[in-house]
Every structure is written in structure tokens, then in C-alpha cells.
Coordinates of C-alpha atoms and ligand atoms in Angstrom, one line a residue:
Chain A
M1 CA 69.3 173.8 5.9
E2 CA 71.1 170.6 4.9
V3 CA 72.8 168.4 7.5
S4 CA 74.6 165.1 6.9
L5 CA 74.2 162.3 9.4
N6 CA 76.4 159.2 9.5
F7 CA 75.9 156.2 11.7
S8 CA 78.5 153.5 12.0
G9 CA 80.0 150.8 14.2
G10 CA 76.6 149.1 14.5
A11 CA 74.5 152.2 15.2
E12 CA 73.3 151.9 11.7
L13 CA 71.5 148.7 12.6
L14 CA 68.9 150.9 14.4
F15 CA 68.5 153.0 11.2
G16 CA 67.5 150.3 8.8
K17 CA 71.2 149.5 8.1
I18 CA 71.6 152.8 6.3
K19 CA 74.8 154.6 7.3
Q20 CA 74.6 157.8 5.4
H21 CA 71.6 160.2 5.6
T22 CA 71.3 163.7 4.3
I23 CA 68.4 165.5 5.9
S24 CA 67.0 169.0 5.3
L25 CA 65.7 170.9 8.3
P26 CA 63.5 174.1 8.1
A27 CA 66.1 176.9 8.2
E28 CA 63.9 179.4 9.7
E29 CA 64.1 177.6 13.1
T30 CA 67.2 177.3 15.2
W31 CA 68.4 173.7 15.6
S32 CA 70.3 172.7 18.6
M33 CA 71.8 169.2 18.9
K34 CA 69.2 168.5 21.5
K35 CA 66.4 169.3 19.0
L36 CA 68.2 167.3 16.3
L37 CA 68.3 164.2 18.6
N38 CA 64.6 164.5 19.1
W39 CA 64.1 164.9 15.4
I40 CA 66.2 161.8 14.7
K41 CA 64.1 159.8 17.2
D42 CA 60.9 160.8 15.6
N43 CA 61.9 160.6 12.0
L44 CA 64.8 158.3 11.4
L45 CA 65.1 155.8 14.3
K46 CA 63.5 152.5 13.2
E47 CA 63.5 150.6 16.5
R48 CA 64.5 150.4 20.1
P49 CA 65.1 154.1 20.8
E50 CA 66.6 153.3 24.2
L51 CA 69.6 151.7 22.5
F52 CA 70.4 155.1 20.9
L53 CA 69.1 157.6 23.4
Q54 CA 69.1 157.7 27.1
G55 CA 66.8 160.5 28.2
D56 CA 67.9 163.6 26.3
M57 CA 71.4 162.2 25.8
V58 CA 73.0 159.9 23.4
R59 CA 73.6 156.6 25.1
P60 CA 77.1 156.1 26.7
G61 CA 79.3 154.1 24.2
I62 CA 78.1 156.1 21.2
L63 CA 80.6 158.8 20.2
V64 CA 79.2 161.9 18.5
L65 CA 81.4 164.1 16.2
V66 CA 80.4 167.4 14.8
N67 CA 82.5 168.3 11.8
N68 CA 85.3 165.9 12.9
A69 CA 85.4 167.2 16.5
D70 CA 84.0 165.6 19.6
W71 CA 80.7 167.2 20.3
E72 CA 81.8 167.8 23.9
L73 CA 84.2 170.4 22.5
V74 CA 81.6 172.3 20.6
G75 CA 78.8 172.6 23.2
Q76 CA 77.2 169.1 23.1
L77 CA 73.4 169.4 23.3
D78 CA 73.6 173.2 23.0
Y79 CA 75.5 173.3 19.8
L80 CA 73.6 175.1 17.1
L81 CA 73.6 173.4 13.8
Q82 CA 74.7 175.2 10.6
N83 CA 74.1 174.4 7.0
K84 CA 76.2 171.5 5.7
D85 CA 77.2 170.3 9.1
E86 CA 78.5 166.7 9.3
I87 CA 77.3 164.8 12.3
V88 CA 78.8 161.3 12.9
F89 CA 77.5 158.8 15.4
I90 CA 79.9 155.9 16.1
S91 CA 78.7 153.1 18.3
T92 CA 81.3 150.9 20.0
L93 CA 78.8 148.8 21.8
H94 CA 78.7 145.0 21.4
G95 CA 75.0 144.6 21.8
G96 CA 74.1 147.7 19.8
Chain B
M1 CA 84.8 154.9 42.7
C2 CA 87.0 154.0 45.6
S3 CA 85.6 155.0 49.0
I4 CA 89.1 155.9 50.3
N5 CA 89.2 158.8 48.0
E6 CA 85.9 160.2 48.8
E7 CA 87.1 162.7 51.3
N8 CA 90.2 163.9 49.4
L9 CA 88.5 164.6 46.1
P10 CA 86.7 167.8 45.4
V11 CA 83.0 167.1 45.3
D12 CA 82.5 167.8 41.6
T13 CA 84.8 165.0 40.4
M14 CA 82.6 162.5 42.2
V15 CA 79.4 163.6 40.6
A16 CA 78.7 163.6 36.9
T17 CA 81.4 165.6 35.2
P18 CA 81.0 169.4 34.8
K19 CA 79.6 170.1 31.4
L20 CA 81.3 171.8 28.6
L21 CA 84.5 172.8 30.4
F22 CA 86.4 172.3 27.2
K23 CA 84.3 174.2 24.7
D24 CA 86.5 175.4 21.9
A25 CA 89.6 174.2 23.8
V26 CA 93.1 174.2 22.3
C27 CA 95.2 171.1 22.0
R28 CA 97.1 170.5 25.2
R29 CA 100.1 169.0 23.5
C30 CA 100.9 171.4 20.6
R31 CA 99.0 174.3 22.2
I32 CA 98.3 175.7 18.7
L33 CA 95.6 173.8 17.0
K34 CA 92.0 173.5 18.0
A35 CA 91.1 170.4 19.8
Q36 CA 89.0 167.7 18.1
V37 CA 89.3 164.9 20.6
L38 CA 88.6 164.8 24.3
L39 CA 90.3 162.0 26.2
R40 CA 89.5 161.0 29.8
K41 CA 87.1 164.0 30.0
T42 CA 90.1 166.3 30.7
D43 CA 92.6 166.1 27.9
P44 CA 91.8 167.9 24.6
Y45 CA 94.0 167.0 21.6
C46 CA 94.1 168.1 18.0
R47 CA 93.8 165.4 15.4
D48 CA 97.5 165.2 14.6
C49 CA 98.6 165.0 18.2
F50 CA 95.9 162.3 19.0
M51 CA 97.1 160.2 16.0
K52 CA 100.7 160.5 17.1
Y53 CA 99.7 159.5 20.6
A54 CA 97.7 156.5 19.4
V55 CA 100.3 155.2 17.0
H56 CA 102.9 155.4 19.8
K57 CA 100.7 153.6 22.2
F58 CA 99.9 150.9 19.7
R59 CA 103.6 150.3 18.9
S60 CA 104.6 150.3 22.6
T61 CA 101.9 147.8 23.5
I62 CA 103.4 145.5 20.9
G63 CA 107.0 146.4 21.6
K64 CA 107.1 146.2 25.4
A65 CA 105.8 142.7 25.4
R66 CA 108.6 141.6 23.1
A67 CA 106.3 139.1 21.6
L68 CA 107.2 139.6 18.0
Q69 CA 110.3 138.7 16.1
H70 CA 111.5 140.0 12.7
N71 CA 109.5 138.6 9.8
D72 CA 107.1 136.8 12.1
R73 CA 104.1 135.4 10.2
V74 CA 101.1 136.9 11.9
L75 CA 97.4 136.3 11.3
L76 CA 95.2 139.3 11.9
A77 CA 91.8 138.3 13.0
Y78 CA 89.4 140.7 11.3
S79 CA 85.7 140.8 12.3
G80 CA 84.6 143.7 10.1
G81 CA 84.3 145.8 13.2
L82 CA 85.9 149.2 14.0
S83 CA 88.4 147.9 16.5
S84 CA 90.0 145.1 14.4
G85 CA 89.7 147.4 11.3
S86 CA 91.7 150.2 13.1
M87 CA 94.2 147.6 14.3
I88 CA 94.9 146.6 10.7
H89 CA 95.2 150.2 9.6
L90 CA 97.8 150.8 12.3
I91 CA 99.7 147.7 11.3
K92 CA 99.7 148.8 7.7
Q93 CA 101.1 152.2 8.8
G94 CA 103.8 150.4 10.8
L95 CA 104.7 148.2 7.8
E96 CA 105.0 151.2 5.5
A97 CA 107.0 153.4 7.9
S98 CA 110.4 154.3 6.7
D99 CA 113.3 152.1 7.7
S100 CA 115.2 154.8 9.6
N101 CA 112.1 155.3 11.8
K102 CA 112.0 153.1 14.9
M103 CA 108.3 152.7 14.4
K104 CA 108.7 150.4 11.5
L105 CA 107.0 147.1 12.0
I106 CA 108.6 144.1 10.3
I107 CA 106.1 141.3 10.2
K108 CA 104.3 139.3 7.5
P109 CA 100.6 139.6 8.1
S110 CA 97.6 138.1 6.5
L111 CA 93.9 138.5 7.4
L112 CA 91.6 135.9 8.8
Y113 CA 87.9 136.3 8.7
I114 CA 85.5 133.9 10.4
D115 CA 81.9 134.1 9.1
E116 CA 79.5 133.7 12.1
G117 CA 76.5 134.1 9.9
E118 CA 75.1 130.7 10.6
I119 CA 74.4 131.4 14.2
L120 CA 73.3 135.0 13.7
N121 CA 70.6 133.7 11.4
L122 CA 71.9 135.8 8.5
S123 CA 70.7 134.9 5.0
K124 CA 73.1 133.4 2.5
E125 CA 73.0 136.7 0.6
D126 CA 73.9 138.7 3.7
R127 CA 76.8 136.4 4.5
K128 CA 78.0 136.7 0.9
A129 CA 77.7 140.5 1.1
N130 CA 79.6 140.6 4.4
A131 CA 82.3 138.4 2.9
D132 CA 82.5 140.7 -0.1
F133 CA 83.0 143.6 2.2
V134 CA 85.9 141.8 3.9
L135 CA 87.4 140.8 0.5
E136 CA 87.3 144.4 -0.7
Y137 CA 88.8 145.5 2.6
A138 CA 91.7 143.1 2.2
K139 CA 92.3 144.0 -1.4
R140 CA 92.4 147.7 -0.5
N141 CA 95.0 147.0 2.1
C142 CA 97.0 144.7 -0.2
L143 CA 96.7 141.8 2.2
D144 CA 95.7 138.2 1.6
V145 CA 92.7 137.1 3.5
Y146 CA 91.8 133.6 4.7
M147 CA 88.1 133.0 5.0
C148 CA 86.3 130.3 6.9
S149 CA 82.9 129.7 8.3
L150 CA 82.3 129.2 12.1
E151 CA 80.5 125.9 11.5
F152 CA 83.9 124.3 10.7
S153 CA 84.9 124.7 14.3
L154 CA 82.9 121.5 14.8
A155 CA 85.1 119.5 12.5
A156 CA 87.3 116.9 14.2
D157 CA 90.4 118.1 12.5
I158 CA 91.7 120.4 9.7
S159 CA 90.8 117.8 7.0
G160 CA 87.1 118.6 7.6
V161 CA 87.5 122.3 7.3
K162 CA 86.9 124.3 4.2
L163 CA 89.3 127.2 4.1
Q164 CA 89.2 129.7 1.3
M165 CA 91.7 132.3 0.3
N166 CA 90.8 135.6 -1.3
S167 CA 87.4 134.4 -2.2
Y168 CA 84.3 133.1 -0.4
E169 CA 81.3 131.0 -1.2
V170 CA 78.8 130.0 1.4
E171 CA 78.5 126.3 0.9
P172 CA 76.2 123.9 2.6
S173 CA 78.0 121.5 4.9
I174 CA 77.0 118.9 7.5
Y175 CA 78.5 121.1 10.2
A176 CA 76.1 124.0 9.4
S177 CA 73.0 122.2 10.6
Q178 CA 75.0 120.7 13.5
L179 CA 76.0 124.2 14.6
E180 CA 72.5 125.4 14.3
R181 CA 71.2 122.5 16.4
L182 CA 73.9 123.0 18.9
F183 CA 73.2 126.7 19.5
G184 CA 69.5 126.0 19.4
S185 CA 69.9 123.7 22.3
V186 CA 71.7 126.2 24.5
K187 CA 69.5 127.6 27.2
S188 CA 71.0 130.9 28.1
L189 CA 72.6 133.7 26.1
T190 CA 75.5 133.7 28.5
A191 CA 76.4 130.1 27.6
K192 CA 75.8 130.8 23.9
E193 CA 78.3 133.7 24.0
D194 CA 80.8 131.7 25.9
L195 CA 80.5 128.7 23.6
L196 CA 80.8 131.0 20.6
Q197 CA 84.1 132.4 22.0
R198 CA 85.5 128.9 22.7
L199 CA 84.5 127.5 19.2
K200 CA 86.0 130.6 17.5
Q201 CA 89.2 130.2 19.5
R202 CA 89.3 126.5 18.6
L203 CA 88.8 127.2 14.8
I204 CA 91.4 130.0 14.7
T205 CA 93.9 127.7 16.5
L206 CA 93.2 124.9 14.0
L207 CA 93.6 127.3 11.0
A208 CA 96.7 129.1 12.3
T209 CA 98.4 125.8 13.1
H210 CA 97.5 124.5 9.6
L211 CA 98.7 127.6 7.9
N212 CA 101.9 127.7 10.0
Y213 CA 101.2 131.0 11.8
S214 CA 102.4 131.0 15.3
K215 CA 100.8 134.3 16.2
V216 CA 97.3 135.7 15.9
F217 CA 96.3 139.3 16.5
L218 CA 92.9 139.8 18.0
G219 CA 91.2 143.3 18.1
P220 CA 89.3 143.7 21.3
S221 CA 89.5 147.1 22.9
A222 CA 90.2 147.9 26.6
T223 CA 86.5 148.5 27.1
R224 CA 85.5 145.2 25.7
L225 CA 88.2 143.4 27.7
A226 CA 87.2 145.2 30.9
G227 CA 83.7 143.8 30.4
Q228 CA 85.1 140.4 29.7
L229 CA 87.2 140.6 32.8
L230 CA 84.0 141.1 34.9
S231 CA 82.2 138.4 33.0
A232 CA 85.0 136.0 33.5
V233 CA 84.8 136.5 37.2
G234 CA 81.0 136.1 37.1
Q235 CA 81.3 132.9 35.1
G236 CA 83.9 131.2 37.3
R237 CA 86.8 131.9 35.0
G238 CA 88.7 133.9 37.6
A239 CA 91.8 131.7 37.3
Q240 CA 92.0 132.3 33.6
I241 CA 91.8 136.1 33.6
A242 CA 95.5 136.7 32.9
Q243 CA 95.1 134.6 29.7
E244 CA 91.6 135.8 28.8
I245 CA 92.3 139.5 28.8
G246 CA 96.1 139.9 29.0
F247 CA 98.2 141.0 26.0
A248 CA 99.3 137.4 25.2
D249 CA 97.3 134.2 25.5
S250 CA 99.3 131.1 24.9
R251 CA 96.9 128.4 26.1
T252 CA 96.4 126.8 22.7
G253 CA 100.0 126.6 21.4
V254 CA 99.2 129.4 19.0
V255 CA 99.9 132.7 20.7
F256 CA 97.0 135.1 20.7
L257 CA 98.0 138.8 21.1
R258 CA 95.7 141.7 21.8
P259 CA 97.4 144.9 20.6
M260 CA 94.3 147.1 21.0
R261 CA 94.0 146.4 24.7
E262 CA 95.2 149.8 25.7
F263 CA 92.6 151.7 23.7
V264 CA 89.2 152.5 25.3
D265 CA 86.3 152.4 22.9
K266 CA 86.1 156.2 22.6
E267 CA 89.7 156.2 21.3
V268 CA 88.9 153.3 18.9
A269 CA 86.0 155.4 17.6
Y270 CA 88.2 158.4 17.0
L271 CA 90.8 156.2 15.4
A272 CA 88.3 154.6 13.1
H273 CA 86.9 158.0 12.1
F274 CA 90.3 159.6 11.4
L275 CA 91.7 156.6 9.6
E276 CA 88.4 156.3 7.7
V277 CA 87.9 152.7 8.7
D278 CA 84.6 151.5 7.4
S279 CA 82.8 148.8 9.3
L280 CA 80.5 145.9 8.6
S281 CA 77.0 146.2 9.9
L282 CA 77.2 143.0 11.8
P283 CA 74.8 142.1 14.5
T284 CA 76.0 140.1 17.5
L285 CA 74.2 137.4 19.5
S286 CA 73.0 140.1 21.9
S287 CA 72.1 142.8 19.3
K288 CA 69.0 144.7 20.1
L289 CA 68.6 143.0 23.4
G290 CA 68.3 144.7 26.8
P291 CA 71.2 145.1 29.2
T292 CA 70.3 142.0 31.3
A293 CA 70.2 139.5 28.4
S294 CA 73.5 137.9 29.4
I295 CA 76.3 138.3 31.8
G296 CA 78.5 139.7 29.0
R297 CA 75.9 142.2 28.0
L298 CA 75.4 143.3 31.6
T299 CA 79.1 143.8 32.3
E300 CA 79.5 145.8 29.1
E301 CA 76.6 148.0 30.1
F302 CA 78.1 148.4 33.5
V303 CA 81.6 149.3 32.3
V304 CA 80.5 151.6 29.6
T305 CA 78.1 153.5 31.8
L306 CA 80.6 153.8 34.6
Q307 CA 83.4 154.8 32.3
A308 CA 81.2 157.6 30.9
N309 CA 81.3 159.4 34.2
F310 CA 84.4 158.0 35.8
P311 CA 87.1 157.8 33.1
A312 CA 89.4 155.9 35.4
T313 CA 87.1 152.9 35.6
I314 CA 88.8 150.8 32.9
S315 CA 92.4 151.5 33.9
T316 CA 91.5 150.6 37.4
L317 CA 90.1 147.3 36.3
F318 CA 93.1 146.7 34.1
R319 CA 95.7 147.6 36.8
T320 CA 94.0 145.1 39.1
S321 CA 93.8 142.3 36.6
D322 CA 97.4 142.8 35.4
K323 CA 98.5 141.9 38.9
L324 CA 96.6 138.6 38.8
K325 CA 98.9 135.8 37.7
P326 CA 97.7 132.3 36.7
N327 CA 98.2 129.9 39.5
V328 CA 100.0 127.1 37.7
G329 CA 100.2 124.4 40.3
V330 CA 101.1 121.7 37.8
D331 CA 104.9 121.4 37.4
R332 CA 105.3 117.8 36.4
S333 CA 107.6 117.4 33.5
S334 CA 105.5 115.0 31.5
S335 CA 103.9 116.9 28.7
E336 CA 101.2 114.3 28.7
F337 CA 100.3 115.2 32.2
K338 CA 100.1 118.8 31.1
D339 CA 97.7 117.9 28.3
D340 CA 95.7 115.8 30.7
S341 CA 95.3 118.7 33.1
R342 CA 93.9 121.1 30.4
C343 CA 90.3 121.8 29.6
L344 CA 89.2 120.3 26.4
L345 CA 87.1 123.3 25.4
C346 CA 89.2 126.3 26.3
L347 CA 92.6 124.7 27.0
S348 CA 93.0 126.4 30.3
A349 CA 94.6 124.4 33.1
I350 CA 91.9 122.6 35.0
E351 CA 92.0 123.8 38.6
Q352 CA 92.6 121.0 41.0
S353 CA 89.8 121.1 43.4
P354 CA 90.8 120.1 46.9
L355 CA 88.0 119.2 49.2
C356 CA 87.6 122.7 50.5
S357 CA 87.6 124.7 47.2
A358 CA 84.9 127.2 46.2
S359 CA 83.7 124.9 43.4
T360 CA 83.3 122.0 45.9
A361 CA 81.3 124.4 48.1
R362 CA 79.1 125.3 45.1
S363 CA 78.6 121.7 44.2
I364 CA 77.6 120.8 47.7
S365 CA 75.1 123.6 47.9
Q366 CA 73.8 122.8 44.5
T367 CA 73.3 119.1 45.5
I368 CA 71.6 120.1 48.6
S369 CA 69.2 122.6 47.0
R370 CA 68.4 120.2 44.2
S371 CA 67.7 117.2 46.4
G372 CA 65.2 119.1 48.6
P373 CA 64.3 118.3 52.2
S374 CA 63.7 114.6 51.6
G375 CA 67.0 114.0 49.9
F376 CA 68.9 115.9 52.5
K377 CA 69.8 113.0 54.7
D378 CA 71.8 111.2 52.1
V379 CA 73.5 114.4 51.1
E380 CA 74.6 115.0 54.6
S381 CA 76.6 111.9 54.9
E382 CA 78.1 112.2 51.4
P383 CA 78.6 115.8 50.4
Q384 CA 79.4 115.0 46.8
S385 CA 76.8 112.4 46.0
T386 CA 78.5 111.4 42.8
N387 CA 80.0 108.0 42.3
V388 CA 83.4 109.6 42.6
Q389 CA 83.0 110.4 46.2
Q390 CA 81.3 107.1 47.0
Q391 CA 84.2 105.1 45.6
L392 CA 86.8 107.3 47.1
K393 CA 85.9 105.8 50.4
A394 CA 86.4 102.3 49.1
C395 CA 89.9 103.2 48.2
D396 CA 92.7 102.5 50.7
A397 CA 94.8 105.2 52.1
N398 CA 97.5 104.8 49.6
C399 CA 95.4 106.3 46.8
S400 CA 97.9 108.5 45.0
N401 CA 95.2 110.8 43.8
P402 CA 93.3 111.7 46.9
G403 CA 90.6 114.4 46.7
K404 CA 90.1 113.8 43.1
Q405 CA 89.1 110.7 41.3
C406 CA 90.3 107.5 43.1
C407 CA 92.9 105.4 41.3
K408 CA 90.7 102.4 41.5
T409 CA 87.6 103.9 40.0
M410 CA 89.2 105.4 37.0
D411 CA 87.6 103.1 34.5
V412 CA 84.1 103.5 35.6
G413 CA 81.7 104.8 32.9
A414 CA 81.9 108.5 32.3
N415 CA 78.9 110.6 32.7
E416 CA 78.2 114.3 32.8
K417 CA 79.1 114.5 36.4
D418 CA 82.7 113.6 35.7
W419 CA 83.3 116.5 33.3
G420 CA 85.6 117.9 36.0
V421 CA 88.3 115.7 34.6
V422 CA 88.1 117.1 31.1
L423 CA 86.6 120.6 31.5
C424 CA 87.5 123.6 33.6
Y425 CA 84.9 125.0 35.9
G426 CA 83.9 127.8 33.5
C427 CA 83.3 125.4 30.6
R428 CA 81.4 123.0 32.8
V429 CA 79.0 125.8 33.8
T430 CA 78.6 126.6 30.1
M431 CA 78.1 122.9 29.1
E432 CA 75.5 122.5 31.8
D433 CA 73.4 124.9 29.7
V434 CA 74.0 123.0 26.5
K435 CA 71.3 120.4 25.9
T436 CA 73.1 118.5 23.2
P437 CA 76.7 118.3 24.4
E438 CA 77.3 115.4 21.9
L439 CA 77.3 118.1 19.1
V440 CA 80.4 119.8 20.6
P441 CA 83.5 118.7 18.7
I442 CA 85.2 117.1 21.6
N443 CA 84.7 113.6 22.4
L444 CA 84.2 113.8 26.1
Q445 CA 83.6 110.2 26.8
E446 CA 86.5 109.0 24.8
E447 CA 88.9 111.6 26.2
L448 CA 87.8 110.9 29.7
R449 CA 88.6 107.2 29.2
L450 CA 92.0 108.0 27.7
R451 CA 92.9 110.4 30.5
S452 CA 91.9 107.9 33.2
R453 CA 93.9 105.2 31.6
R454 CA 97.0 107.4 31.2
Q455 CA 96.7 108.5 34.8
M456 CA 96.6 104.8 36.0
M457 CA 99.6 104.0 33.9
R458 CA 101.5 107.0 35.4
Q459 CA 100.6 105.8 38.8
S460 CA 101.8 102.3 38.3
V461 CA 105.0 103.6 36.9
E462 CA 105.5 105.9 39.9
Q463 CA 104.9 103.0 42.2
F464 CA 107.4 101.0 40.3
L465 CA 110.1 103.7 40.6
L466 CA 109.6 104.0 44.3
Ligands
ZN501 ZN1 98.0 169.3 18.9
ZN502 ZN1 87.5 125.4 29.9

């Protein structure tokens, strides 16, 4: 399963300044957003995980969009990823 | 947030918001399309309706202040960030709107980019790459862009400033190392951030005046400004709040306008996404630092975290601050007097401090704590143990400037303690953390002498007229 991740507004600074990532996840498992965030933390996040995640959640001040819709409208942590999904993380924090 | 409401509100609005109430919701405006945006935790909108709402809000923020005239030349300060980037997109849309449409914006904008790379420790290559991003952005939007480096804020006047248009080279200058030394000598991050803001304001004013632009658009969002509001209070700039975070700031002679001030950061992020605004990966002074690194960082953290659960946070802060008006106690006609009562660094009115003001209280308690038990006796008899206070006593009762510096002691040598004549309280606090104040582009000693002399002259004229 292929998923596109985009980090912007300063969030990319925590990911080696790379904004666009395309990742492939094993399709035989089900992938919730919660699981994806953990995967990002273990595989992509380069430094200071607390500036991206707060507990299981994305830190306040970082907007998450799933296929151009606010993730709060599609189930947030419980949303189940589908092939070719586009996930966008936009940080609006000054000290990000 | 407010304790009065506690009993009237249903319990669940006071705790963290109920999750996923709006899963697969329909737009509440058109009631047809699927919602893509969730505002204030309760208002789902589709993309089209959100954009209409945002454009309308942007135009009405500018329109209701009646700050712009037809064909005004406006400098758009562009940082490379999402908020100023979205601002420029919205302005472009306004310029291109059809004539019949009331939403048409008739101004003549250019971009202004200030390269802060020197104090962010960016390499020359990084600074060049950032500048190229900005140049490309300007080109795509068919706008001219003026480019200047922050170190030129230290230049005495415009003749020392290297300003480039539609191109950018990082060139070594004497000011670069001066700026580096200056920031290296600042003890706290809070003071650094404040100094950066003042220097940037100074440079933009210098450039706008030189280029004959009377108005400058700045891009901070409501969230950023709400944080700055709390920082301003924390840093003793309470009297300047109306100017620091209001729509218009006219302290410097150039009018700074903040058309993004009605958008919270979530709205800015939606806007940037839908308008496909790309942003520069710019670090800030507090990047990757914890929430307690500076007052500014702490207040941002506070506002953002509170806003996440209580969407009324920012509008409550704004409603409160909009009621605060600057207390302009100076109404003498002489413009010279007005200049003399302005802070050299931020150009705010310097608050006159009567003997019982909060800043006097602070200075007394500071003197007492610093002098320790042994020094306490002296302090008791002379609360402000500076030479000002001592000589105030020597002055006869006719002193026309009681409570401040005595008329007869005006020409005594200036030292750090006398900054009150040339700096506002907030800037004094910042300058106390600057170990090398001589590197700041304002000649404190010289200005202090000039101001004292002018004041004496005014006083003798007043006496003569009486
Ligand atoms: Zn709609
Ligand atoms: Zn000041």
C-alpha cells in the first residue's frame, strides 16, 4: 500500500527538511492513523519527537489533512488508510 | 475558560471536546458538499464555502479599517512562511478580481524580503537558496521583490544599506559581524527575540521610507498575535499592545497593517493548503527548543494548547485587547517634544513615570534586592539611588520637570541608568540583557544629551513666555 506524506510550514525541519515522502506499508495489515503516527515516529522522524507528537496525538498547532479534508472529519486516529491516500501535516508553530 | 460560565455550560463543553462528532459531516453553509474544513470545532465547511468565507473576511479586515486609498503603494513583507504567503495570494486574487466585483483591490504592491540568515546561523548557500525561493515566488506572482539582509538594520541611515531588487547576493559587510557579536552578547532568548523584532521594524521602516511606500503589510496570524499580546504584557509592553497587535501600527511614520490578524493558525493552514502556498523551511530563533525557552515561545505554547480545546481562546484575547487604547498623555504641540518622548528603539511613547508607577515600584524592589541587607540603609532614604533622584532633591521647588529628571541636572553624563529618557520600559528590559549595547544602531549617549538640551531650551522658553 502506497501512501503519500507531506510536511510543511516548518514541520519538515523535523524530517531532515524533506517535505514530500512516499512510503509503502505492508498491505496485509490494516493501518489506522494512530498506527501510521507511530510508524512515522519510528521510521521518519529525525529528532525531537515531542515537537511532532504529544502522546498518541499530533501536537496542537499542526494541522492534519487526509485527502484534502481535516482528519477530524474522517475519523482522526481511527481513520483507516487506503492505497494512494495523501496525508498532509502543516505546522503553524513558530518554534517548530 | 471564564469561571462565570462554569455553571451555565453543559459539562462536556468544558472538558476536552467530544471526539468525532463531525465525521463525514456536510458543509453547514451550502448543505450539499462534503465538509473538508472544521472551524471552531463546530463548523464544518466545504472547500468552496471556506474559501469564500476567508476571502470575505480578509477583504473586510482591510476594508473596515479604511486604511487604504486607491492606488496606494504597499510593501508586502514576505517571510517565506505560510501566513505571509497566503496573504500575498489573497491580495493577488483581490487585484485580479473583476471591476464590477466589489471585492476588487486597487493597490500597487511589491514584496519585501528580509534575510535573517546571519543570526540564524545559516550558511551562505542556505541563505542564497532561501532568497532564490523568494525570487521564484515573486516571479510566479508577477511582483517585484526588494531584498535586504537583517544586518543592515544596524546601519545609521539608508546610505549604508545594500538593497537589492529582483536579485540577491549575500555579500560580506561590516554590519554582518556586528550583528553576530550583538546577538552573541544577548543573555536571554526573550531579549533576542525582542531585539530581532525591533531591528526588523527599524529596517523595514528605513526601506519603506526610502522607497516611498507609506504602508507595509505584515502577515502575522491571530494565533501569533495572541501569543505576542501575552508576551507584551509579560515584557512590560502593556501600554503598547494596541500598536503591537492591532490592525494598524503607525508608531514609526510608516503605517504597518496586519490583514491576517483575523485568521487563526488553523485557518491559515487550510488557506495555504487550498491556495497551494509553498513555504520556506526557515528555522526561527526558538526552533527545536522547548516551550520554556523564552517568554514568546511559552505564550505561543499556551495559546495554541488552550485554543486546541477551547476555540474561543483567541477571540477572547482579541476582544479584550481591542478595548485597550494607548494612553497618550502627551499633547504638546511641538513635534520635537513628541520625538523626544518616543523610545529610540521601538518608537513607542515613553511612559511618563510618576513617583508611584509600577516601574518605579519595580526599580525600587530591584535596587533593594540587589543591594542586600548591608546596602539597605542607603536605599531606604533614597528609593531610587540613581544620581537622578539625588539631584532632584537639590533642585528648588520650581523645577518644571518634577518626578522625572531635574532641570538642573540635565547635562550630567549619561549612563545606563538614564535610559529611561530615551527607551521605553520594555526596551530597557531588553537592553539590560544586551551585553554590548554600543552595537545597537542608536546612539544612546548622543541622543540623551540632545534630548536633555532641547528640554532645557524648552523650559527656558516657557519661563520667558510666562
Ligand atoms: Zn459548502
Ligand atoms: Zn521601546
